[in-house]
Short mmCIF file of C-alpha atoms in Angstrom, two decimals:
data_model
loop_
_atom_site.label_atom_id
_atom_site.label_comp_id
_atom_site.label_asym_id
_atom_site.label_seq_id
_atom_site.Cartn_x
_atom_site.Cartn_y
_atom_site.Cartn_z
CA MET A 1 57.36 158.76 245.97
CA ILE A 2 58.71 162.09 244.83
CA LEU A 3 61.78 161.84 242.64
CA LEU A 4 64.23 164.73 242.76
CA ASN A 5 67.11 164.75 240.30
CA ILE A 6 69.09 167.73 241.50
CA PRO A 7 71.79 168.63 238.96
CA GLY A 8 75.27 168.55 240.44
CA TYR A 9 73.95 167.32 243.79
CA LYS A 10 71.96 164.10 244.19
CA ARG A 11 69.12 161.93 242.98
CA ILE A 12 66.69 161.66 245.88
CA GLU A 13 63.68 159.39 246.23
CA VAL A 14 61.48 161.07 248.82
CA ARG A 15 59.31 158.53 250.61
CA ASN A 16 58.57 160.45 253.81
CA VAL A 17 57.59 164.03 254.49
CA VAL A 18 57.71 165.09 258.12
CA PHE A 19 56.02 168.23 259.42
CA ASP A 20 56.26 170.03 262.70
CA PHE A 21 52.80 171.18 263.84
CA ASN A 22 52.67 174.55 265.63
CA GLY A 23 54.25 177.38 263.70
CA THR A 24 54.55 175.16 260.63
CA ILE A 25 51.17 173.78 259.56
CA ALA A 26 49.20 175.29 262.44
CA GLU A 27 48.95 178.65 264.16
CA ASP A 28 48.01 178.69 267.84
CA GLY A 29 47.02 175.02 267.61
CA ILE A 30 44.68 175.45 264.61
CA LEU A 31 45.52 174.19 261.11
CA ILE A 32 46.26 176.98 258.66
CA ASP A 33 43.51 177.57 256.08
CA GLY A 34 44.02 175.41 253.00
CA ILE A 35 46.57 173.08 254.59
CA LYS A 36 44.25 170.06 254.69
CA GLU A 37 43.83 170.16 250.92
CA LYS A 38 47.57 170.55 250.36
CA ILE A 39 48.39 167.62 252.63
CA LYS A 40 45.87 165.46 250.76
CA GLU A 41 47.42 166.55 247.45
CA LEU A 42 50.87 165.66 248.77
CA SER A 43 49.63 162.24 249.90
CA ASP A 44 48.54 161.58 246.30
CA LYS A 45 52.28 161.47 245.48
CA ASN A 46 52.51 158.22 247.47
CA VAL A 47 54.63 159.59 250.28
CA ASN A 48 54.19 158.84 253.96
CA ILE A 49 53.26 161.97 255.87
CA TYR A 50 54.14 162.41 259.52
CA ILE A 51 53.45 165.14 262.03
CA LEU A 52 55.91 165.26 264.91
CA THR A 53 55.08 167.67 267.70
CA ALA A 54 55.33 168.60 271.34
CA ASP A 55 51.67 169.62 270.81
CA THR A 56 51.81 172.82 272.82
CA TYR A 57 48.05 173.40 272.53
CA GLY A 58 46.98 169.75 272.80
CA SER A 59 45.05 170.01 269.54
CA VAL A 60 47.00 168.07 266.91
CA ARG A 61 44.89 164.90 266.89
CA GLU A 62 41.57 166.75 266.74
CA GLN A 63 42.85 169.14 264.05
CA CYS A 64 44.14 166.31 261.85
CA ILE A 65 41.08 164.05 261.89
CA GLY A 66 40.58 162.61 258.41
CA LEU A 67 44.03 163.54 257.14
CA PRO A 68 46.32 160.86 255.69
CA VAL A 69 49.00 161.45 258.34
CA LYS A 70 50.71 159.63 261.17
CA ILE A 71 51.01 161.71 264.32
CA GLU A 72 53.61 161.37 267.05
CA THR A 73 53.64 163.60 270.10
CA PHE A 74 56.52 164.03 272.50
CA ASP A 75 57.29 165.37 275.92
CA LYS A 76 57.96 169.08 275.59
CA GLU A 77 61.30 168.65 277.37
CA ASN A 78 62.81 166.24 274.81
CA ALA A 79 60.90 166.80 271.58
CA SER A 80 64.09 167.65 269.70
CA GLY A 81 65.81 164.35 270.42
CA GLU A 82 62.64 162.34 269.86
CA LYS A 83 62.03 163.96 266.47
CA LYS A 84 65.59 163.09 265.47
CA LYS A 85 65.06 159.44 266.48
CA VAL A 86 61.97 159.22 264.26
CA ILE A 87 63.88 160.60 261.26
CA GLU A 88 66.70 158.11 261.83
CA LYS A 89 64.14 155.28 262.01
CA LEU A 90 62.38 156.43 258.82
CA GLY A 91 65.65 156.82 256.95
CA TYR A 92 67.45 160.14 256.64
CA ASP A 93 68.12 159.59 252.93
CA ILE A 94 64.43 159.31 251.99
CA THR A 95 62.94 161.88 254.37
CA VAL A 96 62.19 165.58 253.92
CA THR A 97 61.56 167.60 257.07
CA ILE A 98 59.61 170.86 257.38
CA GLY A 99 59.55 172.99 260.52
CA ASN A 100 60.34 176.27 262.20
CA GLY A 101 61.23 175.75 265.84
CA ARG A 102 64.25 175.13 267.96
CA ASN A 103 63.12 171.54 268.47
CA ASP A 104 63.22 170.98 264.69
CA LEU A 105 66.95 171.61 264.30
CA GLU A 106 68.09 168.06 265.08
CA MET A 107 65.56 166.52 262.68
CA PHE A 108 66.75 169.00 260.01
CA GLU A 109 70.31 167.81 260.52
CA SER A 110 69.13 164.19 260.23
CA SER A 111 67.16 164.44 256.96
CA ILE A 112 68.14 164.57 253.30
CA ILE A 113 66.35 167.90 252.71
CA SER A 114 65.06 170.30 255.33
CA ILE A 115 62.72 173.22 254.71
CA ALA A 116 62.38 176.02 257.24
CA VAL A 117 59.09 177.90 257.32
CA ILE A 118 59.16 181.46 258.63
CA GLY A 119 55.38 182.01 258.80
CA LYS A 120 53.60 184.21 261.31
CA GLU A 121 55.32 182.61 264.29
CA GLY A 122 58.77 183.20 262.86
CA CYS A 123 61.61 180.70 262.79
CA PHE A 124 64.32 179.90 265.32
CA ALA A 125 67.48 181.42 263.83
CA LYS A 126 69.69 178.35 264.20
CA THR A 127 66.99 176.21 262.61
CA LEU A 128 66.73 178.73 259.78
CA PHE A 129 70.47 178.55 259.17
CA GLY A 130 70.44 174.75 259.48
CA ALA A 131 67.84 174.37 256.72
CA ASP A 132 68.54 173.50 253.10
CA ILE A 133 65.67 175.69 251.89
CA VAL A 134 63.84 178.58 253.56
CA VAL A 135 60.31 179.64 252.58
CA ASN A 136 57.90 182.32 253.73
CA ASN A 137 54.98 180.03 254.48
CA ILE A 138 53.89 176.40 254.58
CA MET A 139 52.04 176.57 251.27
CA ASP A 140 55.32 177.46 249.54
CA ALA A 141 57.03 174.48 251.21
CA ILE A 142 54.39 172.01 250.04
CA GLU A 143 54.26 173.54 246.56
CA ALA A 144 58.03 173.04 246.30
CA LEU A 145 57.47 169.31 246.79
CA LEU A 146 54.50 169.17 244.45
CA LYS A 147 56.29 171.17 241.75
CA ASN A 148 59.72 169.80 242.45
CA ASN A 149 61.49 171.82 239.78
CA ARG A 150 61.44 174.53 242.43
CA ILE A 151 63.63 172.39 244.67
CA LYS A 152 65.90 171.54 241.73
CA ALA A 153 66.33 175.22 240.90
CA THR A 154 67.10 176.10 244.51
CA MET A 155 69.53 173.26 245.26
CA ARG A 156 71.39 172.72 241.97
CA THR A 157 75.07 173.51 241.85
#
């Protein structure tokens, strides 16, 4: 669990971290260099890690072999609604979401903290504006969770 005591805001016990795949932790269906190590480091914090994706390239399961993650894939036509359902099932108040696409907006709205990743693929503008935090790349997003004073500094009142 990651404990966030955000001054003037909330005390949050993060038990789940949910990632989108393409554009977030992968580019063109291939995991970004260094992401496997960061995900393993994040799992050492005793959080459940999920990857929710429409799996555009059909590569998520092969790319994530050996990682401490749970993967759920969805029909490309309703990924947004399905991602939201997973967050509601996990518990919005204990779940952080990280993504970049249009189909991540509903899960952002359904989680306690959402982090938009711009990355090389860019970020859907409405998702960007719906996020609590915006970062340049996925490594910055994971580092914010690992060194959670960064989140405190960004979200304090």
